[in-house]
PDB file of C-alpha atoms in Angstrom:
ATOM      1  CA  MET A   1     -24.110 101.926 -60.188  1.00  0.00           C
ATOM      2  CA  PHE A   2     -23.411  99.000 -62.331  1.00  0.00           C
ATOM      3  CA  ALA A   3     -21.073  97.460 -59.913  1.00  0.00           C
ATOM      4  CA  HIS A   4     -23.242  98.279 -56.833  1.00  0.00           C
ATOM      5  CA  ILE A   5     -26.159  95.863 -58.716  1.00  0.00           C
ATOM      6  CA  PHE A   6     -23.034  93.062 -58.829  1.00  0.00           C
ATOM      7  CA  LEU A   7     -22.205  93.183 -55.085  1.00  0.00           C
ATOM      8  CA  ALA A   8     -25.795  93.704 -53.981  1.00  0.00           C
ATOM      9  CA  SER A   9     -27.005  90.177 -54.984  1.00  0.00           C
ATOM     10  CA  ILE A  10     -25.137  87.356 -56.752  1.00  0.00           C
ATOM     11  CA  LEU A  11     -27.188  84.256 -57.960  1.00  0.00           C
ATOM     12  CA  ILE A  12     -25.738  81.375 -59.700  1.00  0.00           C
ATOM     13  CA  ILE A  13     -26.986  79.678 -62.805  1.00  0.00           C
ATOM     14  CA  SER A  14     -27.474  75.999 -61.778  1.00  0.00           C
ATOM     15  CA  PRO A  15     -26.898  73.553 -64.424  1.00  0.00           C
ATOM     16  CA  VAL A  16     -29.627  71.342 -62.854  1.00  0.00           C
ATOM     17  CA  LEU A  17     -32.411  73.785 -62.721  1.00  0.00           C
ATOM     18  CA  GLY A  18     -31.331  75.570 -65.968  1.00  0.00           C
ATOM     19  CA  GLN A  19     -32.067  72.530 -67.695  1.00  0.00           C
ATOM     20  CA  ASN A  20     -34.927  70.969 -66.142  1.00  0.00           C
ATOM     21  CA  ASP A  21     -38.222  71.730 -68.127  1.00  0.00           C
ATOM     22  CA  ASP A  22     -40.443  70.496 -65.218  1.00  0.00           C
ATOM     23  CA  ILE A  23     -39.484  73.293 -62.808  1.00  0.00           C
ATOM     24  CA  GLU A  24     -41.135  76.652 -63.467  1.00  0.00           C
ATOM     25  CA  VAL A  25     -38.589  79.504 -63.707  1.00  0.00           C
ATOM     26  CA  ALA A  26     -39.656  83.162 -62.710  1.00  0.00           C
ATOM     27  CA  PRO A  27     -40.256  85.425 -65.649  1.00  0.00           C
ATOM     28  CA  TYR A  28     -37.433  87.921 -66.434  1.00  0.00           C
ATOM     29  CA  GLU A  29     -35.794  89.781 -69.384  1.00  0.00           C
ATOM     30  CA  VAL A  30     -32.254  89.417 -70.106  1.00  0.00           C
ATOM     31  CA  VAL A  31     -30.826  92.934 -70.203  1.00  0.00           C
ATOM     32  CA  GLU A  32     -26.935  92.138 -70.957  1.00  0.00           C
ATOM     33  CA  THR A  33     -25.246  89.091 -71.732  1.00  0.00           C
ATOM     34  CA  LYS A  34     -21.511  88.462 -71.186  1.00  0.00           C
ATOM     35  CA  ALA A  35     -19.858  84.902 -71.306  1.00  0.00           C
ATOM     36  CA  SER A  36     -19.311  84.995 -67.867  1.00  0.00           C
ATOM     37  CA  TYR A  37     -22.654  86.448 -66.641  1.00  0.00           C
ATOM     38  CA  GLU A  38     -26.317  87.449 -67.357  1.00  0.00           C
ATOM     39  CA  VAL A  39     -28.130  90.343 -66.171  1.00  0.00           C
ATOM     40  CA  ARG A  40     -31.752  90.056 -65.545  1.00  0.00           C
ATOM     41  CA  ASP A  41     -34.614  92.060 -64.885  1.00  0.00           C
ATOM     42  CA  TYR A  42     -37.391  90.235 -62.894  1.00  0.00           C
ATOM     43  CA  PRO A  43     -40.856  91.882 -62.594  1.00  0.00           C
ATOM     44  CA  ALA A  44     -42.828  92.538 -59.566  1.00  0.00           C
ATOM     45  CA  ARG A  45     -44.156  88.900 -58.002  1.00  0.00           C
ATOM     46  CA  LYS A  46     -44.811  87.190 -55.077  1.00  0.00           C
ATOM     47  CA  TRP A  47     -41.956  84.934 -53.205  1.00  0.00           C
ATOM     48  CA  VAL A  48     -41.853  82.872 -50.290  1.00  0.00           C
ATOM     49  CA  SER A  49     -39.071  83.899 -48.081  1.00  0.00           C
ATOM     50  CA  THR A  50     -37.021  83.297 -44.727  1.00  0.00           C
ATOM     51  CA  ASP A  51     -34.773  85.553 -42.871  1.00  0.00           C
ATOM     52  CA  ASN A  52     -31.138  84.455 -41.287  1.00  0.00           C
ATOM     53  CA  ALA A  53     -27.657  85.438 -40.734  1.00  0.00           C
ATOM     54  CA  ALA A  54     -24.259  84.129 -40.994  1.00  0.00           C
ATOM     55  CA  LYS A  55     -20.708  84.646 -41.521  1.00  0.00           C
ATOM     56  CA  ASP A  56     -20.423  82.170 -44.331  1.00  0.00           C
ATOM     57  CA  ILE A  57     -23.720  82.365 -46.039  1.00  0.00           C
ATOM     58  CA  HIS A  58     -23.332  79.726 -48.724  1.00  0.00           C
ATOM     59  CA  GLY A  59     -21.146  77.218 -46.840  1.00  0.00           C
ATOM     60  CA  GLY A  60     -22.711  77.521 -43.299  1.00  0.00           C
ATOM     61  CA  ILE A  61     -25.247  75.566 -41.538  1.00  0.00           C
ATOM     62  CA  GLU A  62     -27.735  78.861 -41.919  1.00  0.00           C
ATOM     63  CA  HIS A  63     -28.016  78.160 -45.396  1.00  0.00           C
ATOM     64  CA  SER A  64     -29.312  74.563 -45.246  1.00  0.00           C
ATOM     65  CA  VAL A  65     -31.548  75.840 -42.329  1.00  0.00           C
ATOM     66  CA  SER A  66     -33.099  78.422 -44.497  1.00  0.00           C
ATOM     67  CA  PHE A  67     -33.028  76.091 -47.428  1.00  0.00           C
ATOM     68  CA  ASP A  68     -35.222  73.655 -45.436  1.00  0.00           C
ATOM     69  CA  ARG A  69     -37.534  76.037 -44.101  1.00  0.00           C
ATOM     70  CA  LEU A  70     -38.613  76.891 -47.644  1.00  0.00           C
ATOM     71  CA  PHE A  71     -38.633  73.118 -48.616  1.00  0.00           C
ATOM     72  CA  GLN A  72     -40.814  72.290 -45.692  1.00  0.00           C
ATOM     73  CA  TYR A  73     -43.227  74.925 -47.066  1.00  0.00           C
ATOM     74  CA  ILE A  74     -43.471  73.636 -50.669  1.00  0.00           C
ATOM     75  CA  SER A  75     -43.507  70.106 -49.169  1.00  0.00           C
ATOM     76  CA  GLY A  76     -46.949  70.938 -47.592  1.00  0.00           C
ATOM     77  CA  ASN A  77     -46.038  72.635 -44.414  1.00  0.00           C
ATOM     78  CA  ASN A  78     -48.336  75.433 -45.210  1.00  0.00           C
ATOM     79  CA  VAL A  79     -51.916  76.178 -43.981  1.00  0.00           C
ATOM     80  CA  ASN A  80     -53.589  74.050 -46.961  1.00  0.00           C
ATOM     81  CA  ASN A  81     -51.056  71.269 -46.300  1.00  0.00           C
ATOM     82  CA  THR A  82     -50.710  71.469 -50.023  1.00  0.00           C
ATOM     83  CA  LYS A  83     -47.401  70.309 -52.014  1.00  0.00           C
ATOM     84  CA  ILE A  84     -46.064  73.150 -54.233  1.00  0.00           C
ATOM     85  CA  ASP A  85     -43.889  72.778 -57.037  1.00  0.00           C
ATOM     86  CA  MET A  86     -40.081  73.609 -56.694  1.00  0.00           C
ATOM     87  CA  THR A  87     -39.276  76.948 -58.821  1.00  0.00           C
ATOM     88  CA  SER A  88     -36.217  78.294 -59.885  1.00  0.00           C
ATOM     89  CA  PRO A  89     -34.283  80.402 -59.036  1.00  0.00           C
ATOM     90  CA  VAL A  90     -33.611  80.417 -55.386  1.00  0.00           C
ATOM     91  CA  THR A  91     -32.686  83.917 -54.549  1.00  0.00           C
ATOM     92  CA  PHE A  92     -30.636  85.754 -51.893  1.00  0.00           C
ATOM     93  CA  PHE A  93     -30.692  89.088 -50.904  1.00  0.00           C
ATOM     94  CA  ILE A  94     -27.516  89.754 -48.834  1.00  0.00           C
ATOM     95  CA  GLN A  95     -27.382  92.785 -46.431  1.00  0.00           C
ATOM     96  CA  ARG A  96     -23.452  93.186 -46.816  1.00  0.00           C
ATOM     97  CA  SER A  97     -21.783  94.451 -43.646  1.00  0.00           C
ATOM     98  CA  ASP A  98     -18.640  96.551 -43.680  1.00  0.00           C
ATOM     99  CA  ASP A  99     -17.135  94.581 -40.764  1.00  0.00           C
ATOM    100  CA  PRO A 100     -15.774  91.426 -42.525  1.00  0.00           C
ATOM    101  CA  GLU A 101     -15.943  89.350 -39.256  1.00  0.00           C
ATOM    102  CA  ALA A 102     -19.284  90.305 -38.819  1.00  0.00           C
ATOM    103  CA  GLU A 103     -22.574  87.878 -39.886  1.00  0.00           C
ATOM    104  CA  GLN A 104     -24.291  89.119 -42.780  1.00  0.00           C
ATOM    105  CA  GLU A 105     -28.165  89.063 -42.720  1.00  0.00           C
ATOM    106  CA  PHE A 106     -29.855  87.461 -45.786  1.00  0.00           C
ATOM    107  CA  THR A 107     -33.136  86.648 -47.167  1.00  0.00           C
ATOM    108  CA  MET A 108     -33.472  83.327 -49.063  1.00  0.00           C
ATOM    109  CA  SER A 109     -36.538  83.177 -51.339  1.00  0.00           C
ATOM    110  CA  PHE A 110     -38.203  80.673 -53.551  1.00  0.00           C
ATOM    111  CA  TYR A 111     -40.421  81.946 -56.445  1.00  0.00           C
ATOM    112  CA  ILE A 112     -44.030  81.256 -56.079  1.00  0.00           C
ATOM    113  CA  PRO A 113     -45.562  79.407 -59.087  1.00  0.00           C
ATOM    114  CA  ALA A 114     -47.820  81.168 -61.367  1.00  0.00           C
ATOM    115  CA  VAL A 115     -50.833  79.435 -60.241  1.00  0.00           C
ATOM    116  CA  HIS A 116     -50.581  80.370 -56.828  1.00  0.00           C
ATOM    117  CA  GLN A 117     -49.431  83.980 -57.605  1.00  0.00           C
ATOM    118  CA  ASP A 118     -53.109  85.654 -57.008  1.00  0.00           C
ATOM    119  CA  ASP A 119     -53.576  83.745 -53.876  1.00  0.00           C
ATOM    120  CA  PRO A 120     -50.486  82.477 -52.375  1.00  0.00           C
ATOM    121  CA  ILE A 121     -50.772  79.515 -49.972  1.00  0.00           C
ATOM    122  CA  GLN A 122     -49.772  80.715 -46.352  1.00  0.00           C
ATOM    123  CA  PRO A 123     -47.058  79.441 -44.448  1.00  0.00           C
ATOM    124  CA  GLN A 124     -47.537  77.459 -40.987  1.00  0.00           C
ATOM    125  CA  ALA A 125     -43.883  78.468 -39.701  1.00  0.00           C
ATOM    126  CA  GLU A 126     -43.613  81.914 -38.042  1.00  0.00           C
ATOM    127  CA  ASN A 127     -40.413  82.371 -39.717  1.00  0.00           C
ATOM    128  CA  VAL A 128     -41.397  81.877 -43.270  1.00  0.00           C
ATOM    129  CA  TYR A 129     -43.418  84.688 -45.118  1.00  0.00           C
ATOM    130  CA  ILE A 130     -44.882  85.628 -48.356  1.00  0.00           C
ATOM    131  CA  GLU A 131     -43.246  88.439 -50.006  1.00  0.00           C
ATOM    132  CA  ASP A 132     -44.809  90.728 -52.346  1.00  0.00           C
ATOM    133  CA  ARG A 133     -41.391  91.704 -53.929  1.00  0.00           C
ATOM    134  CA  ALA A 134     -41.099  94.455 -56.134  1.00  0.00           C
ATOM    135  CA  GLY A 135     -39.276  94.171 -59.778  1.00  0.00           C
ATOM    136  CA  PHE A 136     -35.548  93.669 -59.220  1.00  0.00           C
ATOM    137  CA  ARG A 137     -32.232  93.253 -61.411  1.00  0.00           C
ATOM    138  CA  ARG A 138     -29.839  90.267 -60.567  1.00  0.00           C
ATOM    139  CA  VAL A 139     -26.750  89.170 -62.019  1.00  0.00           C
ATOM    140  CA  PHE A 140     -26.416  85.625 -62.909  1.00  0.00           C
ATOM    141  CA  LEU A 141     -22.875  83.762 -63.261  1.00  0.00           C
ATOM    142  CA  ASN A 142     -22.081  81.250 -65.693  1.00  0.00           C
ATOM    143  CA  CYS A 143     -20.721  78.636 -63.488  1.00  0.00           C
ATOM    144  CA  ASP A 144     -19.113  76.980 -66.414  1.00  0.00           C
ATOM    145  CA  VAL A 145     -16.570  80.353 -67.196  1.00  0.00           C
ATOM    146  CA  VAL A 146     -16.171  81.550 -63.731  1.00  0.00           C
ATOM    147  CA  GLY A 147     -16.128  78.264 -61.481  1.00  0.00           C
ATOM    148  CA  CYS A 148     -18.983  78.395 -58.652  1.00  0.00           C
ATOM    149  CA  SER A 149     -17.101  75.795 -56.631  1.00  0.00           C
ATOM    150  CA  HIS A 150     -15.359  78.661 -54.706  1.00  0.00           C
ATOM    151  CA  ARG A 151     -17.776  81.686 -54.381  1.00  0.00           C
ATOM    152  CA  VAL A 152     -14.958  84.136 -53.068  1.00  0.00           C
ATOM    153  CA  ARG A 153     -13.455  83.830 -56.566  1.00  0.00           C
ATOM    154  CA  GLY A 154     -16.545  84.575 -58.362  1.00  0.00           C
ATOM    155  CA  ILE A 155     -17.289  87.746 -56.090  1.00  0.00           C
ATOM    156  CA  ARG A 156     -13.727  88.832 -56.678  1.00  0.00           C
ATOM    157  CA  PHE A 157     -14.362  88.366 -60.377  1.00  0.00           C
ATOM    158  CA  LEU A 158     -17.596  90.579 -60.079  1.00  0.00           C
ATOM    159  CA  ARG A 159     -15.521  93.498 -58.504  1.00  0.00           C
ATOM    160  CA  GLY A 160     -13.510  93.442 -61.106  1.00  0.00           C
ATOM    161  CA  LEU A 161     -15.875  94.221 -63.767  1.00  0.00           C
TER     162      LEU A 161
END
């Protein structure tokens, strides 16, 4: 089961987001810490999300397209034309395929700030939606240890845990 958690979703600890006190971070509880990774439990909360599919999720254009959809939402492309603060983390739920040549479906999400959790501002774009997400567990890689510049190496590392 533990290996399944690692492969289901891998998030990267961002040195920029992790050290910026101005960015609200989704609440979580650390359940395990190692030099190379941290396992976190996140409680049920609301997230703004968008779906996409790609062969290369992190390096392909679809990653940028998905991020831009969500960035447009927090920049005011919502029903209130209200700017919403950036939050951390940006999550990816990846639907892995047994076929290595197939596109992988994924959901990219931004945490909705606490001030908007009870009544989230609705998006205008049809491909952006508010997700009432159940609690979940994720693994965060420590980029200083595993080297996040090459995603495949990180995934191979996790498979070896």
